[in-house]
mmCIF file of C-alpha atoms in Angstrom:
data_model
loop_
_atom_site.group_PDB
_atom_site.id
_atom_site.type_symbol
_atom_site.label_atom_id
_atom_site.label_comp_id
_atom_site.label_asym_id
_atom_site.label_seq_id
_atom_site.Cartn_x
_atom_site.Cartn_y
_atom_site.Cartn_z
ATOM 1 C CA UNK A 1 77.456 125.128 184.666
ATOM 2 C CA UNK A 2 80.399 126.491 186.859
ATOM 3 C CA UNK A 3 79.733 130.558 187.352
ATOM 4 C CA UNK A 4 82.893 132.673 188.567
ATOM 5 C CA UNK A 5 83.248 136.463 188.509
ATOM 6 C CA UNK A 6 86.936 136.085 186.893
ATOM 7 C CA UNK A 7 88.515 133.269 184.931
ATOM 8 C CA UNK A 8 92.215 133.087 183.683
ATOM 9 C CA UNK A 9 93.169 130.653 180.856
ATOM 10 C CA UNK A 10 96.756 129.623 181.465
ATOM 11 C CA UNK A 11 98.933 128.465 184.342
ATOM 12 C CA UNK A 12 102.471 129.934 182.492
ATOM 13 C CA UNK A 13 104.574 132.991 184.049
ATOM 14 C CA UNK A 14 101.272 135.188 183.082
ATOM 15 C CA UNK A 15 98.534 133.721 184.291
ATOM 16 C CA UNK A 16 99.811 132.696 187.728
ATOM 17 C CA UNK A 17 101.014 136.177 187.864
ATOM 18 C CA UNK A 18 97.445 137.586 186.917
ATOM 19 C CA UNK A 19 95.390 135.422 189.553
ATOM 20 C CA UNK A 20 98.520 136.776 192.217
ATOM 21 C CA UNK A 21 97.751 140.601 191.218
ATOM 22 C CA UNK A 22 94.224 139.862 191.401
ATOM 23 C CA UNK A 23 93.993 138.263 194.410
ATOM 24 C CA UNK A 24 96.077 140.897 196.345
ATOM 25 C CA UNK A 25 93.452 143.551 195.419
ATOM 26 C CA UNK A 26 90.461 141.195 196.927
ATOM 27 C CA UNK A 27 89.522 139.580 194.015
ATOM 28 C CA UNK A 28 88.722 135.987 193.706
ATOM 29 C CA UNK A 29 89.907 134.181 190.354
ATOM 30 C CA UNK A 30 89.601 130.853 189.135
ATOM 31 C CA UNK A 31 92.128 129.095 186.899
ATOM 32 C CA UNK A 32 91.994 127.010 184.598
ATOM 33 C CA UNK A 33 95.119 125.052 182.500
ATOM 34 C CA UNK A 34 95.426 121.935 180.224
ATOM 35 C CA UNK A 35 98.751 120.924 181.966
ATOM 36 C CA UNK A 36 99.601 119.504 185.035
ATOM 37 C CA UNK A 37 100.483 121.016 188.218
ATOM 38 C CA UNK A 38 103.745 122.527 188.187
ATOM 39 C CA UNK A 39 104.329 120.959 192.072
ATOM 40 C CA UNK A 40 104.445 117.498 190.539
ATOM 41 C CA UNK A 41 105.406 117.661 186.903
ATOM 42 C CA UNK A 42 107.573 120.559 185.015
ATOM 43 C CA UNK A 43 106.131 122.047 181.773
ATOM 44 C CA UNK A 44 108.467 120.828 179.027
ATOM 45 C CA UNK A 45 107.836 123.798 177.004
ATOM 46 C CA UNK A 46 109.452 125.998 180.188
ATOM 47 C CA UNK A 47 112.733 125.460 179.467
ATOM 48 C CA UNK A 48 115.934 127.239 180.084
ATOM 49 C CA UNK A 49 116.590 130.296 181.813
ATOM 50 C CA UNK A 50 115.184 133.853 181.565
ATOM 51 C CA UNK A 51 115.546 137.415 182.309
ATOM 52 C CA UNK A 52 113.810 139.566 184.533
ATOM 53 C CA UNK A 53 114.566 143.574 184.810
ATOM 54 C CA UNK A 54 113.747 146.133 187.414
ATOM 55 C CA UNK A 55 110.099 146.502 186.369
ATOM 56 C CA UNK A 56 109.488 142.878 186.852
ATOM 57 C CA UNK A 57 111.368 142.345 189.367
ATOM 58 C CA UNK A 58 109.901 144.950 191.421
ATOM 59 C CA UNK A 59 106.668 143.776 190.400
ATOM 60 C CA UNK A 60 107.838 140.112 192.198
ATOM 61 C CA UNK A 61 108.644 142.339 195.075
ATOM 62 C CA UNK A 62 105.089 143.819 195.529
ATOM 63 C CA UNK A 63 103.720 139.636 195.372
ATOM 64 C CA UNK A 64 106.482 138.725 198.245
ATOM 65 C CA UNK A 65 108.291 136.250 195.949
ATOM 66 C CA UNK A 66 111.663 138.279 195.163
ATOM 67 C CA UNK A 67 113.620 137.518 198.552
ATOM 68 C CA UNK A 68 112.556 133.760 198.258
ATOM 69 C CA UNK A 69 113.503 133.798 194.568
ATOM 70 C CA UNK A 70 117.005 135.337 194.730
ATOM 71 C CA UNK A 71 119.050 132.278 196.099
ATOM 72 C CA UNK A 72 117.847 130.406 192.944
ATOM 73 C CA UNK A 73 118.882 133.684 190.811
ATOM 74 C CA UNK A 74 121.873 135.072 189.431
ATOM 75 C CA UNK A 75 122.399 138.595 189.381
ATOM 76 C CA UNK A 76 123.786 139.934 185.610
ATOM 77 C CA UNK A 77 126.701 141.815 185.703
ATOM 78 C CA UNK A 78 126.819 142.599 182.435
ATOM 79 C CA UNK A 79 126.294 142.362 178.116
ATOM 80 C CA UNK A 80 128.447 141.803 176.238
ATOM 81 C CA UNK A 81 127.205 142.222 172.353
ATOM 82 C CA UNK A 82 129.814 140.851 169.495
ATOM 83 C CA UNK A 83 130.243 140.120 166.229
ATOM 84 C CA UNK A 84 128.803 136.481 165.076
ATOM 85 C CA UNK A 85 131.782 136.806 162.223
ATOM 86 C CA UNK A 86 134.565 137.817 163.539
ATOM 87 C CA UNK A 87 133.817 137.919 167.543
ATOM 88 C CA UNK A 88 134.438 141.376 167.323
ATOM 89 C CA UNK A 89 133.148 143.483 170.503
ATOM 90 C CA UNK A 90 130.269 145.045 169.557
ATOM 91 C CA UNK A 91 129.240 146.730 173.163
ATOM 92 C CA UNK A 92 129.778 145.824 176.434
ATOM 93 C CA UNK A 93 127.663 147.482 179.263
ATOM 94 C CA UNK A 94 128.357 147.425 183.127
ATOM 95 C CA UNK A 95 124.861 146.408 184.602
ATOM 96 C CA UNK A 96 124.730 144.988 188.306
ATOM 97 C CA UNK A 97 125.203 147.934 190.933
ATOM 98 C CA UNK A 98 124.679 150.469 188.097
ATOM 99 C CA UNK A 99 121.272 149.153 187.420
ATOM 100 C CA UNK A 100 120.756 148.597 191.252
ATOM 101 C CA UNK A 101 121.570 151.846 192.152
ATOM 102 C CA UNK A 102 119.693 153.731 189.845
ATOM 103 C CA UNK A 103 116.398 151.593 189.352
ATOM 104 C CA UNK A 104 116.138 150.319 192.633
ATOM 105 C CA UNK A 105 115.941 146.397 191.462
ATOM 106 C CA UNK A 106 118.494 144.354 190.170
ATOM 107 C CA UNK A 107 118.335 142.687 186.285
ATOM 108 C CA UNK A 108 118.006 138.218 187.357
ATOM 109 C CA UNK A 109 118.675 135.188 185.344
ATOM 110 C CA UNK A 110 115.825 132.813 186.750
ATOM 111 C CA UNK A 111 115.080 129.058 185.579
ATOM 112 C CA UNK A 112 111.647 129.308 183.885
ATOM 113 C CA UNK A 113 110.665 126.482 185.263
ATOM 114 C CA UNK A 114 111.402 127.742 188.971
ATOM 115 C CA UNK A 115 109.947 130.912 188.742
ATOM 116 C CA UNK A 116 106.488 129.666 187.595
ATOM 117 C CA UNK A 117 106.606 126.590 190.703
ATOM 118 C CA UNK A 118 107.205 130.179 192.733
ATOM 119 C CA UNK A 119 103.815 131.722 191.313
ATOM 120 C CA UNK A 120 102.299 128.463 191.150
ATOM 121 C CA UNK A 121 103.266 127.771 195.322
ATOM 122 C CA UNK A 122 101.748 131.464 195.867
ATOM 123 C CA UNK A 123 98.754 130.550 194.347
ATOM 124 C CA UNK A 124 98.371 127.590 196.492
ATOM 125 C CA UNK A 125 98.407 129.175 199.569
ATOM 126 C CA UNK A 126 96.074 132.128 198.460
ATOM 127 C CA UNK A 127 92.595 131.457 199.960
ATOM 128 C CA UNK A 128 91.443 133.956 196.778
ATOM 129 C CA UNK A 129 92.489 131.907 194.277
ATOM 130 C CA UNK A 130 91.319 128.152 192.971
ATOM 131 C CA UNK A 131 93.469 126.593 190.130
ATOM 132 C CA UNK A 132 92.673 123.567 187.839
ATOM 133 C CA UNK A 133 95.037 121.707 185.850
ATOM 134 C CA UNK A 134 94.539 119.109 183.546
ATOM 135 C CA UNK A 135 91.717 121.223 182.226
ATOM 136 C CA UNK A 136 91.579 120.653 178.362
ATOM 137 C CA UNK A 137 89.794 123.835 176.598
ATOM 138 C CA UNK A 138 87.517 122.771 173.527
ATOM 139 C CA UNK A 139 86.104 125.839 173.138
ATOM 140 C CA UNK A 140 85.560 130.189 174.476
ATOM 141 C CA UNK A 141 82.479 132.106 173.319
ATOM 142 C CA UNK A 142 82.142 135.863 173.593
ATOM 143 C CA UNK A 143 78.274 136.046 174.595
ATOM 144 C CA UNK A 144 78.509 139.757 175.495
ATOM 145 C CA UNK A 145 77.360 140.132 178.874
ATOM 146 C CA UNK A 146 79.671 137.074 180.029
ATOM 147 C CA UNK A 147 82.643 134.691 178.681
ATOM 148 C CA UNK A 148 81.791 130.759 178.113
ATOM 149 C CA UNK A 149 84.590 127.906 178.458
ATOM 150 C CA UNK A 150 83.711 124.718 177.524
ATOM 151 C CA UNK A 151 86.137 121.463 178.346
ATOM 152 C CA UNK A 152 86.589 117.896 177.491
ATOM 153 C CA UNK A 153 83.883 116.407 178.004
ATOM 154 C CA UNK A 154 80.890 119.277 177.469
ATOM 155 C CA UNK A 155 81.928 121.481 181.298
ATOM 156 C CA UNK A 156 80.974 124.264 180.781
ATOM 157 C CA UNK A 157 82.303 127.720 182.857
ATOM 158 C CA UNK A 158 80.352 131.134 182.791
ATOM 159 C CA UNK A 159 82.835 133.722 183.899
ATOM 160 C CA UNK A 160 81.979 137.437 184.185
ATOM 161 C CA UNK A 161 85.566 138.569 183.055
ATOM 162 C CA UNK A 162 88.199 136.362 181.314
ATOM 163 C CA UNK A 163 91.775 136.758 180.809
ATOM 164 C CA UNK A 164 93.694 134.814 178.373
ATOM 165 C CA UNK A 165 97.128 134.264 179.504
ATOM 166 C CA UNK A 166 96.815 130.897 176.664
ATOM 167 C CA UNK A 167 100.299 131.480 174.723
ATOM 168 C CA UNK A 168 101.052 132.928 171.702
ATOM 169 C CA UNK A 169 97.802 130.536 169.999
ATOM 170 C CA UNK A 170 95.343 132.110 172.456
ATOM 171 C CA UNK A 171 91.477 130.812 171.639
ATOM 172 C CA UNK A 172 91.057 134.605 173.345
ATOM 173 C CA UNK A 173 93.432 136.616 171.458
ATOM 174 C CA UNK A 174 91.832 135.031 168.599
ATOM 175 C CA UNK A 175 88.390 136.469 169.425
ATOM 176 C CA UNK A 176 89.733 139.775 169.632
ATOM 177 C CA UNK A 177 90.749 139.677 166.168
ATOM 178 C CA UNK A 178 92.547 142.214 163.690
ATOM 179 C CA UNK A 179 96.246 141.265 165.498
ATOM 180 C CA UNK A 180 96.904 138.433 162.229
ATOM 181 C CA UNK A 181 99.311 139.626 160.156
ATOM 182 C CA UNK A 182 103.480 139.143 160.356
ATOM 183 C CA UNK A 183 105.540 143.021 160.130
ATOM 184 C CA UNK A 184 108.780 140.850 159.683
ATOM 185 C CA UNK A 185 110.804 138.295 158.305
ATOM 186 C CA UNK A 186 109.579 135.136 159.817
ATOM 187 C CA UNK A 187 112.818 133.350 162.131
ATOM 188 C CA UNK A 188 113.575 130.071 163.461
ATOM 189 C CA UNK A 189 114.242 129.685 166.974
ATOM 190 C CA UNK A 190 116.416 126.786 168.504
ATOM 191 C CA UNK A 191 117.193 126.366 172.236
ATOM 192 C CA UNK A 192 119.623 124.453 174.195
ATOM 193 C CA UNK A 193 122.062 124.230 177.337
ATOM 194 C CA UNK A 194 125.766 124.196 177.461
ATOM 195 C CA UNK A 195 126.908 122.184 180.453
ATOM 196 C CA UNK A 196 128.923 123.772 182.908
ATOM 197 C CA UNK A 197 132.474 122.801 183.231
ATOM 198 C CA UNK A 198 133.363 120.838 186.768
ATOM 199 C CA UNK A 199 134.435 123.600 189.201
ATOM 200 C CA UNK A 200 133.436 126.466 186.824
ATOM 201 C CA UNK A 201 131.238 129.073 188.855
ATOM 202 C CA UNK A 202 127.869 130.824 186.702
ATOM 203 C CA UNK A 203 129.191 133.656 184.712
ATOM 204 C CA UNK A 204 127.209 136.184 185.724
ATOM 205 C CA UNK A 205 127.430 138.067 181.919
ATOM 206 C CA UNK A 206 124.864 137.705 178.839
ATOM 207 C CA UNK A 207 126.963 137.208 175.609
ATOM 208 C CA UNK A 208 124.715 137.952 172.327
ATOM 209 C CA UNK A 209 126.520 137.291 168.855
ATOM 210 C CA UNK A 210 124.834 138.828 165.950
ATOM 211 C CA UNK A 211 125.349 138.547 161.984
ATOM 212 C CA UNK A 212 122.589 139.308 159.192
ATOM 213 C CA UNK A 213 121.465 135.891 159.089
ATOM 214 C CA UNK A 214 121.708 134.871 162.596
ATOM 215 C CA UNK A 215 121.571 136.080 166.820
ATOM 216 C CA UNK A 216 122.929 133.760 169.243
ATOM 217 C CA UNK A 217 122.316 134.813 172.796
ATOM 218 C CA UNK A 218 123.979 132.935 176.019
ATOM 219 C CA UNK A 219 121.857 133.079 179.337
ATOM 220 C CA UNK A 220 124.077 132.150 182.528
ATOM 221 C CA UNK A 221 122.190 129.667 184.405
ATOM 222 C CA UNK A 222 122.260 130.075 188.234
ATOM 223 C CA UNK A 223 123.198 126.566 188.208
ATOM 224 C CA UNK A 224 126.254 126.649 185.821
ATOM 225 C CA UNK A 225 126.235 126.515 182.202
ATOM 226 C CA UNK A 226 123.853 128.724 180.305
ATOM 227 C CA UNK A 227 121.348 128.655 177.951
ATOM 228 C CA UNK A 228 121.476 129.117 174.690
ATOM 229 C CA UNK A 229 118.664 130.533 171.797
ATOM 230 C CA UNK A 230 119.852 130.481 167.798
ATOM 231 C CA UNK A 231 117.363 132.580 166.207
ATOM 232 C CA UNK A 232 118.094 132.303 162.312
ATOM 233 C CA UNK A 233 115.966 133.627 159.468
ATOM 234 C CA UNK A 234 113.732 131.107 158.282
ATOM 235 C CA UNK A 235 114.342 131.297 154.381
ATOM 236 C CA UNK A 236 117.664 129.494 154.923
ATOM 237 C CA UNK A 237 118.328 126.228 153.651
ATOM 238 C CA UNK A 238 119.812 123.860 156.111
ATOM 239 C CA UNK A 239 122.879 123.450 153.787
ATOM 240 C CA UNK A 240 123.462 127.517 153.292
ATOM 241 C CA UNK A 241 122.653 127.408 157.574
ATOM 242 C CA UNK A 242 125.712 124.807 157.883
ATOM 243 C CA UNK A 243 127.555 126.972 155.668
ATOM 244 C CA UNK A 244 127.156 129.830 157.661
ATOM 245 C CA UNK A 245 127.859 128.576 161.087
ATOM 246 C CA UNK A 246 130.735 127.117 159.677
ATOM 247 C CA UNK A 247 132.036 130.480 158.740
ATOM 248 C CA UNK A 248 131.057 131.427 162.756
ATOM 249 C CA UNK A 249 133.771 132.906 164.994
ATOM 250 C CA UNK A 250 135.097 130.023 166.968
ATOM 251 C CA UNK A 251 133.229 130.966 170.136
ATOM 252 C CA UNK A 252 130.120 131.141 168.558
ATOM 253 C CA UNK A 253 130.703 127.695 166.591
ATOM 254 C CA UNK A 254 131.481 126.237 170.193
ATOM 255 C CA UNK A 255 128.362 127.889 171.600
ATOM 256 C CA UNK A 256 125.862 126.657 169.110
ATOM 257 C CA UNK A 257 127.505 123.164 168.425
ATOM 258 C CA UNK A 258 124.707 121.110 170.116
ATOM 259 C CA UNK A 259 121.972 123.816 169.112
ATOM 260 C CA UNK A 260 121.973 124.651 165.789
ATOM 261 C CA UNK A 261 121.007 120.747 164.231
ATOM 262 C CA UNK A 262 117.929 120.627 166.387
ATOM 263 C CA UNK A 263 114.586 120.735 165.287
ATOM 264 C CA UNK A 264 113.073 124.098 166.048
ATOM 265 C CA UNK A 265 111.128 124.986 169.061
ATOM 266 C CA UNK A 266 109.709 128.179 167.153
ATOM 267 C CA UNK A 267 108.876 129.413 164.269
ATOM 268 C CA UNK A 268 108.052 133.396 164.845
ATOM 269 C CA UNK A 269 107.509 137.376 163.264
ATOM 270 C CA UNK A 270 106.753 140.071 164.399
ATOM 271 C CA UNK A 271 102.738 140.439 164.806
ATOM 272 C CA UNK A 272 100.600 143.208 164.292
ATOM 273 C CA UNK A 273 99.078 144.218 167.581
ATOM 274 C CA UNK A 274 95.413 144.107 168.496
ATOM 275 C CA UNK A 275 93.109 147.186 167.824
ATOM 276 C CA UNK A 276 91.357 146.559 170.796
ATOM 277 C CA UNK A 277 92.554 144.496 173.901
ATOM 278 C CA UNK A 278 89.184 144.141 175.093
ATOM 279 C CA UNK A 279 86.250 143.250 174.087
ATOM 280 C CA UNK A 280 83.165 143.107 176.275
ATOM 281 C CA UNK A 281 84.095 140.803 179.046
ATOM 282 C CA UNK A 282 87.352 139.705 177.310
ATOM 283 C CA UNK A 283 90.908 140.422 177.795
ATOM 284 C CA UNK A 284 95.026 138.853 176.999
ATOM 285 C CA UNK A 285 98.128 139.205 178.883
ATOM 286 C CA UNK A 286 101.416 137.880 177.859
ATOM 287 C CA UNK A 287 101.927 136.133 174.836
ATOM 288 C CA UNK A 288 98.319 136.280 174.579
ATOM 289 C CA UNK A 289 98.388 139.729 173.987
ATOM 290 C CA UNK A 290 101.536 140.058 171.292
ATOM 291 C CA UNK A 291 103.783 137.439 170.653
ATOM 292 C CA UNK A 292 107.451 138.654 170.495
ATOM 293 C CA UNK A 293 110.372 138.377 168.989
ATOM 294 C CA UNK A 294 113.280 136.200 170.527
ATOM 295 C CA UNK A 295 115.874 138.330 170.349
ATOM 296 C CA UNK A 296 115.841 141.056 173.245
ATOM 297 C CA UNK A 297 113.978 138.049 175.781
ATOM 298 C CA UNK A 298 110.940 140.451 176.919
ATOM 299 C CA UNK A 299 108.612 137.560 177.446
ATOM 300 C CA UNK A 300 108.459 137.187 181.185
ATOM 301 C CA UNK A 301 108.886 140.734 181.706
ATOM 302 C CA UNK A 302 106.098 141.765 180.107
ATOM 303 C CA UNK A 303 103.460 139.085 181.065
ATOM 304 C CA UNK A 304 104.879 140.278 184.914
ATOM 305 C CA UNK A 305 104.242 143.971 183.990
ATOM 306 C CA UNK A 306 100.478 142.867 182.255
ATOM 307 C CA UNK A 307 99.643 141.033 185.408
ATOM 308 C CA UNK A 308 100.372 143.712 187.579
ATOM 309 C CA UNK A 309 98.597 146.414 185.017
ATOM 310 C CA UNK A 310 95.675 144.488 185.071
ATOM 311 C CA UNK A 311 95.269 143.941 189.270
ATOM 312 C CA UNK A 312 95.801 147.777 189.824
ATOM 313 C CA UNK A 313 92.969 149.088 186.501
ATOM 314 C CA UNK A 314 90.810 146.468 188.150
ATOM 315 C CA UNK A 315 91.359 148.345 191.735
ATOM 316 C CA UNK A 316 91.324 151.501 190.400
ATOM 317 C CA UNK A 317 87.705 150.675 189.424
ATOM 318 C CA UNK A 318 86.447 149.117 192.682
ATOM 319 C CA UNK A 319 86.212 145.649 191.106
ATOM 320 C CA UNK A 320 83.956 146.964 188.457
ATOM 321 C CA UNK A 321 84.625 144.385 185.528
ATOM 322 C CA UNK A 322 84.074 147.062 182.300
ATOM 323 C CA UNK A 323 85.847 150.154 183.679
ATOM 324 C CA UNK A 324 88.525 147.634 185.443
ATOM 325 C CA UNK A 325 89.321 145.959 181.728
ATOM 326 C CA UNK A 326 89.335 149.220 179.926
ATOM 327 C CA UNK A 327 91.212 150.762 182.534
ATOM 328 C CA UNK A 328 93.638 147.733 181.661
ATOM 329 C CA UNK A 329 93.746 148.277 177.866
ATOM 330 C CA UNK A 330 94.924 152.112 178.799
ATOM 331 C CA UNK A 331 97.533 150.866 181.064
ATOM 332 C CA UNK A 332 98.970 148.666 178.542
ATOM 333 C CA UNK A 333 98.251 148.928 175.336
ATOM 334 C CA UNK A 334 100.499 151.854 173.964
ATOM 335 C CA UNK A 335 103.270 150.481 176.473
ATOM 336 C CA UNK A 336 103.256 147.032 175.251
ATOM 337 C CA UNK A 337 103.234 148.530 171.696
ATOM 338 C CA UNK A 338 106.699 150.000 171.725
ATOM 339 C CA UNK A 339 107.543 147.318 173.691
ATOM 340 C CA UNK A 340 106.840 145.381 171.029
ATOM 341 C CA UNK A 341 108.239 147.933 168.152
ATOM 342 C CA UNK A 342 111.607 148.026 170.387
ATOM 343 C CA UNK A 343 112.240 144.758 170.185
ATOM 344 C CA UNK A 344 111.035 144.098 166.195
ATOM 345 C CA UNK A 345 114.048 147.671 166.109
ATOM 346 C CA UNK A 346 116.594 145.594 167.978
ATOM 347 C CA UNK A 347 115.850 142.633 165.748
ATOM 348 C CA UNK A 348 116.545 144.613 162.556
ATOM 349 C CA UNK A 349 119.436 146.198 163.966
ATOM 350 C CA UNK A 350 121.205 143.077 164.879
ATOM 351 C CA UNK A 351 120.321 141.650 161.513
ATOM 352 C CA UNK A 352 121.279 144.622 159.368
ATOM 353 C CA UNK A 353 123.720 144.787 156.538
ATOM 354 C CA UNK A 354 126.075 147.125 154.604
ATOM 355 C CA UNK A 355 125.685 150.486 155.911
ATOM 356 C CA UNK A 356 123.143 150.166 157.992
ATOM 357 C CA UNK A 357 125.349 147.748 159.779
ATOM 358 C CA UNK A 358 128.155 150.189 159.892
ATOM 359 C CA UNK A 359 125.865 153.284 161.981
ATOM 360 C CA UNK A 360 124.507 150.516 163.840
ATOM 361 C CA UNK A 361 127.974 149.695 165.078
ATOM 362 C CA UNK A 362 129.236 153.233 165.157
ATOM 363 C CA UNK A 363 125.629 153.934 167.236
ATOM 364 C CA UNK A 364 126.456 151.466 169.993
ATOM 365 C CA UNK A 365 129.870 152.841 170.447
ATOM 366 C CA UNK A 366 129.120 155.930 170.969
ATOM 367 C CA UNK A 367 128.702 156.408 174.861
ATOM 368 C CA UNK A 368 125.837 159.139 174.534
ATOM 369 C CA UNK A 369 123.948 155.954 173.902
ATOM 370 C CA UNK A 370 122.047 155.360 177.503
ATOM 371 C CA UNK A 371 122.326 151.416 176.602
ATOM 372 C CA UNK A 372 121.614 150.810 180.497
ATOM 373 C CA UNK A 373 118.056 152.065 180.208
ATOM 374 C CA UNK A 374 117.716 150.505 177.417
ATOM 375 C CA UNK A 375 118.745 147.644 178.068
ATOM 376 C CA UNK A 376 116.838 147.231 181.406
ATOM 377 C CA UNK A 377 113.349 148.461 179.895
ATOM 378 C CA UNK A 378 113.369 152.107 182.323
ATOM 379 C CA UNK A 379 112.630 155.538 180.769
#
């Protein structure tokens, strides 16, 4: 039996980012991931591109991967949020030096797949940290005092603390139980690319189309194109789906041609969130933690901000395991919370019909709205 003081589950965005944050505050951390490593083979379920904020962009800063990063970024300049019907302007809201100058950080469009081979890289050449891949988990047992991980083949790993950074399915997030239970509609998500035209340069601007039965949101890519994610609610027939995009403004129709026939990559709701994040030597980060919705693209951000929440609680309590992972849960808990409830509000919102649909759009044009902070996830 392997014996290590702290053991993530998952080499994704989060738990790269939680052995970084640990092992800049002394800490060693093994990891341990079913996939392979990200230096020789991509992870096909890290597609597209995503965005990161000021929060987690700063917190790149702090692990000396932003400068490196930013020639494979693209800077966002803007949103612009329309009508899926009639490609009416909904909002549009100046980001780039407004969000530079007053947060400090700039909001990036980064290839999934690049930032994790960043983390991933960072990991290699930390002395603190040892990562397995092509680990296959059959099984993670609370046994009070400790956390056991068993693999293929009957391996078996004793860890002191363990963090589950294993997707929205976590084993981990299972065994802190009481998070079951959807608070939404369920939705469909489908993503895709649209290929950049020859000689066209990366639009730095994030288009989002919304209707009550749909969201489309374009992602600039840093190499040309952009990426695209149909989110649709899942009670809709194909045929009444077909209907309905047929009924699209033409932009949108264009956008979602090659995207809205696919087979889904997700089928999602809004999840209650844990009671408790831990529970004795146990603990979740990123999707681990709460899954979210699609439709305001929090993902990365958050697992960046959990990372970093968890390295400072557990140096905050001299490497003590219990006060480190409670200090943890008071970090993030409440934050990730309205994180959560923000986004499941947004969702609504750019779902909602009839009147509601009417103050949403009078709310967004009013310019009292401080849509930069909100947009950028700052107070």
């Amino acid at each position: 039996m392997e014996q290590v003081p702290l053991l993530v589950l998952g080499t994704g965005v989060d738990g790269l980012a939680t052995a970084l944050c640990l092992a800049h505050q002394g800490f060693p951390v093994q990891v341990l991931d079913r996939g392979p490593d990200p230096a020789v083979e991509d992870d096909p379920a890290l597609t597209g591109s995503t965005l990161l904020r000021p929060p987690a962009t700063r917190v790149l800063h702090g692990l000396g991967l932003l400068d490196p990063l930013l020639g494979r970024t693209l800077e966002l300049q803007r949103l612009v949020h329309l009508d899926a019907g009639t490609g009416q302007p909904l909002r549009k809201v100046e980001l780039g030096e407004n969000v530079r100058a007053r947060f400090g950080y700039p909001v990036l469009v980064v290839a999934r797949q690049e930032l994790r081979r960043a983390l991933a890289a960072a990991c290699a050449r930390d002395e603190m940290i040892s990562v397995r891949y092509d680990s296959r988990l059959t099984g993670v047992e609370d046994i009070g005092d400790a956390a056991l991980v068993t693999l293929e083949g009957g391996e078996e790993w004793r860890a002191e603390a363990l963090v589950g950074a294993d997707g929205a399915s976590s084993r981990v997030r299972a065994l802190l139980d009481g998070g079951a239970g959807a608070l939404s509609p369920t939705f469909v998500v489908r993503r895709g690319t649209v290929a950049a035209t020859a000689g066209e340069p990366a639009q730095p601007e994030l288009q989002v189309w919304s209707s009550p039965a749909l969201q489309v949101t374009r992602v600039p890519s840093p190499d040309g194109g952009a990426d695209v994610t149909f989110v649709t609610r899942a009670d809709l027939p194909p045929a009444e789906r077909e209907w309905i995009v047929s009924r699209l403004d033409p932009e949108v129709r264009r956008t979602v041609s090659g995207v809205a026939t696919r087979e889904p990559d997700q089928v999602v709701a809004h999840q209650r969130p844990l009671p408790r994040w831990t529970r004795h030597r146990l603990t979740v980060v990123g999707a681990a933690a709460q899954p979210l919705l699609p439709h305001a693209g929090e993902d990365e951000d958050q697992a960046l901000l959990d990372a970093h929440a968890l390295g400072a609680a557990f140096d905050r309590s001299d490497g003590r395991i219990l006060p480190g992972l409670e200090g943890y849960e008071a970090l993030r808990a409440a934050a990730r919370a309205a994180c959560a409830a923000k986004v499941a509000e947004f969702a609504a919102l750019a779902h909602a019909e009839g009147l509601t649909r009417r103050l949403r759009d009078r709310l967004w044009a009013r310019e009292a709205v401080d849509e930069v902070a909100e947009i950028v996830g700052e107070p």
